[in-house]
Amino acid sequence: MNSTNIESITISDIAEEVNMSPSNFSQQFKLITDQTPKEYMTRLRLMKAKQFLKNLSVTDTAYELGYDNISHFIRLFKQEYGMTPKQYQLNQSSIK
């Protein structure tokens, strides 16, 4: 696979790389990891969001990670970490 950012990798790209159909790849991935490829990719993007939020606004972070809908990004972040991206930023700045 060429050097592609996590934001632009698709399940189809990965499936093609390992010579599988996207549906077969997704089934095998879920069997092995107990999560779908989409769930896994979302978690990776949200982990990267925590790094970006140290220096970028919530909006810029969402856009950097390929989220066009800021509300959707905030909802996913809160679901994963129990706080909004802004709350995370404020929490991190109070730790310093």
PDB file of C-alpha atoms in Angstrom:
ATOM      1  CA  MET A   1       0.000   0.000   0.000  1.00  0.00           C
ATOM      2  CA  ASN A   2       1.369   3.420  -0.803  1.00  0.00           C
ATOM      3  CA  SER A   3       1.766   6.017   1.943  1.00  0.00           C
ATOM      4  CA  THR A   4      -1.859   6.964   2.528  1.00  0.00           C
ATOM      5  CA  ASN A   5      -3.246   8.732   5.562  1.00  0.00           C
ATOM      6  CA  ILE A   6      -5.711   6.954   7.816  1.00  0.00           C
ATOM      7  CA  GLU A   7      -8.262   9.614   6.872  1.00  0.00           C
ATOM      8  CA  SER A   8      -8.384   8.467   3.254  1.00  0.00           C
ATOM      9  CA  ILE A   9      -8.055   4.679   3.547  1.00  0.00           C
ATOM     10  CA  THR A  10     -11.200   2.741   2.723  1.00  0.00           C
ATOM     11  CA  ILE A  11     -12.198  -0.804   3.596  1.00  0.00           C
ATOM     12  CA  SER A  12     -12.145  -1.539  -0.137  1.00  0.00           C
ATOM     13  CA  ASP A  13      -8.512  -0.365  -0.328  1.00  0.00           C
ATOM     14  CA  ILE A  14      -7.465  -2.744   2.428  1.00  0.00           C
ATOM     15  CA  ALA A  15      -9.514  -5.634   1.047  1.00  0.00           C
ATOM     16  CA  GLU A  16      -7.955  -5.141  -2.374  1.00  0.00           C
ATOM     17  CA  GLU A  17      -4.473  -5.077  -0.844  1.00  0.00           C
ATOM     18  CA  VAL A  18      -5.036  -8.495   0.754  1.00  0.00           C
ATOM     19  CA  ASN A  19      -6.846  -9.878  -2.316  1.00  0.00           C
ATOM     20  CA  MET A  20     -10.252 -10.235  -0.678  1.00  0.00           C
ATOM     21  CA  SER A  21     -13.678  -8.850  -1.422  1.00  0.00           C
ATOM     22  CA  PRO A  22     -14.703  -6.025   0.937  1.00  0.00           C
ATOM     23  CA  SER A  23     -17.488  -8.140   2.457  1.00  0.00           C
ATOM     24  CA  ASN A  24     -15.249 -11.185   2.997  1.00  0.00           C
ATOM     25  CA  PHE A  25     -12.517  -8.988   4.471  1.00  0.00           C
ATOM     26  CA  SER A  26     -15.028  -7.356   6.829  1.00  0.00           C
ATOM     27  CA  GLN A  27     -16.357 -10.745   7.979  1.00  0.00           C
ATOM     28  CA  GLN A  28     -12.855 -12.105   8.632  1.00  0.00           C
ATOM     29  CA  PHE A  29     -11.768  -8.903  10.372  1.00  0.00           C
ATOM     30  CA  LYS A  30     -14.769  -9.041  12.707  1.00  0.00           C
ATOM     31  CA  LEU A  31     -14.139 -12.726  13.490  1.00  0.00           C
ATOM     32  CA  ILE A  32     -10.548 -11.973  14.495  1.00  0.00           C
ATOM     33  CA  THR A  33     -10.920  -8.588  16.222  1.00  0.00           C
ATOM     34  CA  ASP A  34     -14.542  -8.652  17.435  1.00  0.00           C
ATOM     35  CA  GLN A  35     -15.108  -5.274  15.769  1.00  0.00           C
ATOM     36  CA  THR A  36     -15.886  -4.191  12.241  1.00  0.00           C
ATOM     37  CA  PRO A  37     -13.211  -2.540  10.119  1.00  0.00           C
ATOM     38  CA  LYS A  38     -15.281   0.656  10.215  1.00  0.00           C
ATOM     39  CA  GLU A  39     -15.364   0.618  14.033  1.00  0.00           C
ATOM     40  CA  TYR A  40     -11.618   0.039  14.107  1.00  0.00           C
ATOM     41  CA  MET A  41     -10.914   2.860  11.649  1.00  0.00           C
ATOM     42  CA  THR A  42     -13.166   5.213  13.617  1.00  0.00           C
ATOM     43  CA  ARG A  43     -11.258   4.405  16.810  1.00  0.00           C
ATOM     44  CA  LEU A  44      -7.945   5.084  15.066  1.00  0.00           C
ATOM     45  CA  ARG A  45      -9.222   8.421  13.797  1.00  0.00           C
ATOM     46  CA  LEU A  46     -10.489   9.362  17.264  1.00  0.00           C
ATOM     47  CA  MET A  47      -7.128   8.481  18.834  1.00  0.00           C
ATOM     48  CA  LYS A  48      -5.490  10.732  16.263  1.00  0.00           C
ATOM     49  CA  ALA A  49      -8.049  13.432  17.122  1.00  0.00           C
ATOM     50  CA  LYS A  50      -6.698  13.531  20.680  1.00  0.00           C
ATOM     51  CA  GLN A  51      -3.269  14.400  19.272  1.00  0.00           C
ATOM     52  CA  PHE A  52      -4.643  17.041  16.893  1.00  0.00           C
ATOM     53  CA  LEU A  53      -6.736  18.658  19.628  1.00  0.00           C
ATOM     54  CA  LYS A  54      -3.531  19.686  21.404  1.00  0.00           C
ATOM     55  CA  ASN A  55      -2.857  22.232  18.651  1.00  0.00           C
ATOM     56  CA  LEU A  56      -5.997  22.562  16.514  1.00  0.00           C
ATOM     57  CA  SER A  57      -9.554  23.689  17.054  1.00  0.00           C
ATOM     58  CA  VAL A  58     -12.328  21.118  17.203  1.00  0.00           C
ATOM     59  CA  THR A  59     -13.488  22.150  13.729  1.00  0.00           C
ATOM     60  CA  ASP A  60     -10.000  21.947  12.213  1.00  0.00           C
ATOM     61  CA  THR A  61      -9.408  18.575  13.871  1.00  0.00           C
ATOM     62  CA  ALA A  62     -12.640  17.187  12.456  1.00  0.00           C
ATOM     63  CA  TYR A  63     -11.754  18.413   8.967  1.00  0.00           C
ATOM     64  CA  GLU A  64      -8.185  17.078   9.208  1.00  0.00           C
ATOM     65  CA  LEU A  65      -9.609  13.639   9.980  1.00  0.00           C
ATOM     66  CA  GLY A  66     -12.046  13.742   7.091  1.00  0.00           C
ATOM     67  CA  TYR A  67     -15.226  14.529   9.014  1.00  0.00           C
ATOM     68  CA  ASP A  68     -17.357  17.009   7.086  1.00  0.00           C
ATOM     69  CA  ASN A  69     -20.063  16.980   9.747  1.00  0.00           C
ATOM     70  CA  ILE A  70     -18.669  18.523  12.949  1.00  0.00           C
ATOM     71  CA  SER A  71     -21.655  17.381  15.029  1.00  0.00           C
ATOM     72  CA  HIS A  72     -21.075  13.798  13.939  1.00  0.00           C
ATOM     73  CA  PHE A  73     -17.394  14.040  14.929  1.00  0.00           C
ATOM     74  CA  ILE A  74     -18.298  15.501  18.340  1.00  0.00           C
ATOM     75  CA  ARG A  75     -20.900  12.767  18.898  1.00  0.00           C
ATOM     76  CA  LEU A  76     -18.414   9.996  18.025  1.00  0.00           C
ATOM     77  CA  PHE A  77     -15.707  11.531  20.220  1.00  0.00           C
ATOM     78  CA  LYS A  78     -18.079  11.843  23.190  1.00  0.00           C
ATOM     79  CA  GLN A  79     -19.328   8.293  22.684  1.00  0.00           C
ATOM     80  CA  GLU A  80     -15.730   6.987  22.706  1.00  0.00           C
ATOM     81  CA  TYR A  81     -14.236   9.136  25.487  1.00  0.00           C
ATOM     82  CA  GLY A  82     -17.185  10.314  27.580  1.00  0.00           C
ATOM     83  CA  MET A  83     -16.528  14.003  26.912  1.00  0.00           C
ATOM     84  CA  THR A  84     -16.720  16.376  23.988  1.00  0.00           C
ATOM     85  CA  PRO A  85     -13.553  17.328  22.109  1.00  0.00           C
ATOM     86  CA  LYS A  86     -13.748  20.813  23.673  1.00  0.00           C
ATOM     87  CA  GLN A  87     -14.040  19.323  27.169  1.00  0.00           C
ATOM     88  CA  TYR A  88     -11.030  17.142  26.326  1.00  0.00           C
ATOM     89  CA  GLN A  89      -9.044  20.221  25.261  1.00  0.00           C
ATOM     90  CA  LEU A  90      -9.969  22.098  28.433  1.00  0.00           C
ATOM     91  CA  ASN A  91      -9.110  19.061  30.549  1.00  0.00           C
ATOM     92  CA  GLN A  92      -5.710  18.732  28.850  1.00  0.00           C
ATOM     93  CA  SER A  93      -4.876  22.421  29.284  1.00  0.00           C
ATOM     94  CA  SER A  94      -5.684  22.261  33.015  1.00  0.00           C
ATOM     95  CA  ILE A  95      -3.276  19.307  33.415  1.00  0.00           C
ATOM     96  CA  LYS A  96      -0.301  21.329  32.111  1.00  0.00           C
TER      97      LYS A  96
END
